[in-house]
């Protein structure tokens, strides 16, 4: 069950960073977005950044729900979410680790930026860890 706590903590921290960026924080922002020829490929605004923060926070809460630490999702009565939610998260994180074969992930083609360096060393391995942890959690909960 420690796996669920680890994933939740990681996702809550990443969510908090996105909230910080959404309210105008600049620390780490330049290294968080892929770029090509010194131009950012993505330019998310505050609303998009807050949406990502909320999604990450909900993912973190879902891990806690799955180990019976909170019942927040019980009121939604979505049996498919309860049955397939962890599989979905494991797949999302695995796909992010693999990447888009251009700017992000282990198989990206664009290198030479601060983001590409951090993506290869930290972001993609972290997504792979989240995916592996989720697959392990699925196995433990059976």
mmCIF file of C-alpha atoms in Angstrom:
data_model
loop_
_atom_site.group_PDB
_atom_site.id
_atom_site.type_symbol
_atom_site.label_atom_id
_atom_site.label_comp_id
_atom_site.label_asym_id
_atom_site.label_seq_id
_atom_site.Cartn_x
_atom_site.Cartn_y
_atom_site.Cartn_z
ATOM 1 C CA UNK A 1 0.000 0.000 0.000
ATOM 2 C CA UNK A 2 3.002 2.285 0.363
ATOM 3 C CA UNK A 3 3.017 2.411 -3.443
ATOM 4 C CA UNK A 4 -0.281 4.298 -3.433
ATOM 5 C CA UNK A 5 1.082 6.790 -0.907
ATOM 6 C CA UNK A 6 4.236 7.317 -2.990
ATOM 7 C CA UNK A 7 2.248 7.953 -6.180
ATOM 8 C CA UNK A 8 -0.174 10.235 -4.338
ATOM 9 C CA UNK A 9 2.617 12.275 -2.809
ATOM 10 C CA UNK A 10 4.389 12.669 -6.158
ATOM 11 C CA UNK A 11 1.162 13.724 -7.872
ATOM 12 C CA UNK A 12 0.184 16.155 -5.104
ATOM 13 C CA UNK A 13 3.625 17.787 -5.375
ATOM 14 C CA UNK A 14 3.388 18.088 -9.146
ATOM 15 C CA UNK A 15 -0.148 19.453 -8.775
ATOM 16 C CA UNK A 16 1.120 22.071 -6.307
ATOM 17 C CA UNK A 17 3.834 23.120 -8.763
ATOM 18 C CA UNK A 18 1.180 23.585 -11.459
ATOM 19 C CA UNK A 19 -0.907 25.713 -9.088
ATOM 20 C CA UNK A 20 2.201 27.814 -8.413
ATOM 21 C CA UNK A 21 2.700 28.283 -12.158
ATOM 22 C CA UNK A 22 -0.998 29.028 -12.628
ATOM 23 C CA UNK A 23 -0.848 31.948 -10.212
ATOM 24 C CA UNK A 24 2.161 33.380 -12.015
ATOM 25 C CA UNK A 25 5.158 31.610 -10.491
ATOM 26 C CA UNK A 26 8.180 31.375 -12.752
ATOM 27 C CA UNK A 27 10.551 29.006 -10.927
ATOM 28 C CA UNK A 28 11.126 25.883 -13.037
ATOM 29 C CA UNK A 29 8.669 26.924 -15.726
ATOM 30 C CA UNK A 30 11.236 27.368 -18.493
ATOM 31 C CA UNK A 31 12.494 23.803 -18.017
ATOM 32 C CA UNK A 32 8.991 22.323 -17.862
ATOM 33 C CA UNK A 33 7.940 22.893 -21.457
ATOM 34 C CA UNK A 34 9.367 21.222 -24.559
ATOM 35 C CA UNK A 35 11.049 23.441 -27.083
ATOM 36 C CA UNK A 36 12.394 23.253 -30.592
ATOM 37 C CA UNK A 37 14.959 25.727 -31.951
ATOM 38 C CA UNK A 38 14.696 27.767 -28.714
ATOM 39 C CA UNK A 39 10.930 28.166 -29.163
ATOM 40 C CA UNK A 40 8.445 26.633 -26.736
ATOM 41 C CA UNK A 41 6.277 24.009 -28.396
ATOM 42 C CA UNK A 42 3.489 24.554 -25.847
ATOM 43 C CA UNK A 43 2.312 27.807 -24.304
ATOM 44 C CA UNK A 44 -0.359 26.887 -21.763
ATOM 45 C CA UNK A 45 -2.136 29.724 -20.015
ATOM 46 C CA UNK A 46 -3.219 29.880 -16.382
ATOM 47 C CA UNK A 47 -6.544 28.106 -17.016
ATOM 48 C CA UNK A 48 -4.910 25.137 -18.747
ATOM 49 C CA UNK A 49 -2.296 24.986 -16.001
ATOM 50 C CA UNK A 50 -4.989 24.926 -13.306
ATOM 51 C CA UNK A 51 -6.870 22.197 -15.191
ATOM 52 C CA UNK A 52 -3.717 20.071 -15.216
ATOM 53 C CA UNK A 53 -3.276 20.758 -11.484
ATOM 54 C CA UNK A 54 -6.836 19.602 -10.762
ATOM 55 C CA UNK A 55 -6.418 16.453 -12.870
ATOM 56 C CA UNK A 56 -3.160 15.588 -11.109
ATOM 57 C CA UNK A 57 -4.793 16.203 -7.724
ATOM 58 C CA UNK A 58 -7.707 13.929 -8.634
ATOM 59 C CA UNK A 59 -5.274 11.230 -9.703
ATOM 60 C CA UNK A 60 -3.537 11.525 -6.333
ATOM 61 C CA UNK A 61 -6.862 11.255 -4.524
ATOM 62 C CA UNK A 62 -7.828 8.229 -6.606
ATOM 63 C CA UNK A 63 -4.778 6.296 -5.408
ATOM 64 C CA UNK A 64 -5.788 7.002 -1.819
ATOM 65 C CA UNK A 65 -9.354 5.962 -2.568
ATOM 66 C CA UNK A 66 -8.175 2.645 -4.006
ATOM 67 C CA UNK A 67 -6.466 1.734 -0.729
ATOM 68 C CA UNK A 68 -9.555 2.781 1.257
ATOM 69 C CA UNK A 69 -8.011 5.916 2.727
ATOM 70 C CA UNK A 70 -10.900 8.124 1.633
ATOM 71 C CA UNK A 71 -14.344 7.626 0.182
ATOM 72 C CA UNK A 72 -14.523 10.737 -2.000
ATOM 73 C CA UNK A 73 -15.190 8.757 -5.185
ATOM 74 C CA UNK A 74 -17.907 6.568 -3.582
ATOM 75 C CA UNK A 75 -20.541 9.227 -4.190
ATOM 76 C CA UNK A 76 -19.915 9.216 -7.956
ATOM 77 C CA UNK A 77 -21.150 5.610 -8.331
ATOM 78 C CA UNK A 78 -18.959 4.903 -11.350
ATOM 79 C CA UNK A 79 -18.187 1.169 -11.258
ATOM 80 C CA UNK A 80 -16.131 1.376 -14.450
ATOM 81 C CA UNK A 81 -13.859 3.947 -12.785
ATOM 82 C CA UNK A 82 -13.385 1.696 -9.791
ATOM 83 C CA UNK A 83 -12.663 -1.291 -12.021
ATOM 84 C CA UNK A 84 -10.496 0.314 -14.711
ATOM 85 C CA UNK A 85 -9.204 3.536 -13.158
ATOM 86 C CA UNK A 86 -5.829 2.173 -12.100
ATOM 87 C CA UNK A 87 -5.360 0.520 -15.499
ATOM 88 C CA UNK A 88 -6.077 3.868 -17.136
ATOM 89 C CA UNK A 89 -3.543 5.680 -14.918
ATOM 90 C CA UNK A 90 -0.897 3.017 -15.499
ATOM 91 C CA UNK A 91 -1.421 3.386 -19.246
ATOM 92 C CA UNK A 92 -1.347 7.192 -19.174
ATOM 93 C CA UNK A 93 1.945 7.258 -17.294
ATOM 94 C CA UNK A 94 3.455 4.547 -19.482
ATOM 95 C CA UNK A 95 2.458 6.423 -22.637
ATOM 96 C CA UNK A 96 3.937 9.645 -21.242
ATOM 97 C CA UNK A 97 7.191 7.832 -20.464
ATOM 98 C CA UNK A 98 7.337 6.413 -23.992
ATOM 99 C CA UNK A 99 6.465 9.833 -25.364
ATOM 100 C CA UNK A 100 5.231 11.353 -28.581
ATOM 101 C CA UNK A 101 8.362 10.334 -30.544
ATOM 102 C CA UNK A 102 9.140 13.991 -31.150
ATOM 103 C CA UNK A 103 9.420 16.273 -28.103
ATOM 104 C CA UNK A 104 8.755 14.207 -24.954
ATOM 105 C CA UNK A 105 9.480 10.746 -23.610
ATOM 106 C CA UNK A 106 12.252 8.222 -23.900
ATOM 107 C CA UNK A 107 11.908 8.085 -27.689
ATOM 108 C CA UNK A 108 11.915 11.813 -28.433
ATOM 109 C CA UNK A 109 13.876 13.103 -31.391
ATOM 110 C CA UNK A 110 14.401 16.724 -30.345
ATOM 111 C CA UNK A 111 17.323 17.171 -27.955
ATOM 112 C CA UNK A 112 19.550 20.034 -26.904
ATOM 113 C CA UNK A 113 17.204 21.963 -24.628
ATOM 114 C CA UNK A 114 17.009 22.101 -20.856
ATOM 115 C CA UNK A 115 13.618 20.407 -21.040
ATOM 116 C CA UNK A 116 14.955 17.549 -23.188
ATOM 117 C CA UNK A 117 17.775 16.975 -20.706
ATOM 118 C CA UNK A 118 15.418 16.963 -17.695
ATOM 119 C CA UNK A 119 12.853 14.883 -19.556
ATOM 120 C CA UNK A 120 15.417 12.165 -20.253
ATOM 121 C CA UNK A 121 16.858 12.204 -16.735
ATOM 122 C CA UNK A 122 13.822 12.915 -14.543
ATOM 123 C CA UNK A 123 10.376 13.468 -16.120
ATOM 124 C CA UNK A 124 10.145 10.305 -18.254
ATOM 125 C CA UNK A 125 11.736 8.040 -15.605
ATOM 126 C CA UNK A 126 9.304 9.483 -13.051
ATOM 127 C CA UNK A 127 6.357 8.661 -15.327
ATOM 128 C CA UNK A 128 7.738 5.150 -15.794
ATOM 129 C CA UNK A 129 8.006 4.790 -12.007
ATOM 130 C CA UNK A 130 4.405 5.972 -11.582
ATOM 131 C CA UNK A 131 3.297 3.444 -14.195
ATOM 132 C CA UNK A 132 5.228 0.546 -12.673
ATOM 133 C CA UNK A 133 3.968 1.454 -9.206
ATOM 134 C CA UNK A 134 0.419 1.480 -10.533
ATOM 135 C CA UNK A 135 0.799 -1.931 -12.166
ATOM 136 C CA UNK A 136 2.191 -3.247 -8.881
ATOM 137 C CA UNK A 137 -0.740 -1.741 -6.990
ATOM 138 C CA UNK A 138 -3.158 -3.441 -9.391
ATOM 139 C CA UNK A 139 -1.436 -6.765 -8.697
ATOM 140 C CA UNK A 140 -1.509 -6.240 -4.913
ATOM 141 C CA UNK A 141 -5.178 -5.263 -4.861
ATOM 142 C CA UNK A 142 -6.323 -8.453 -6.615
#
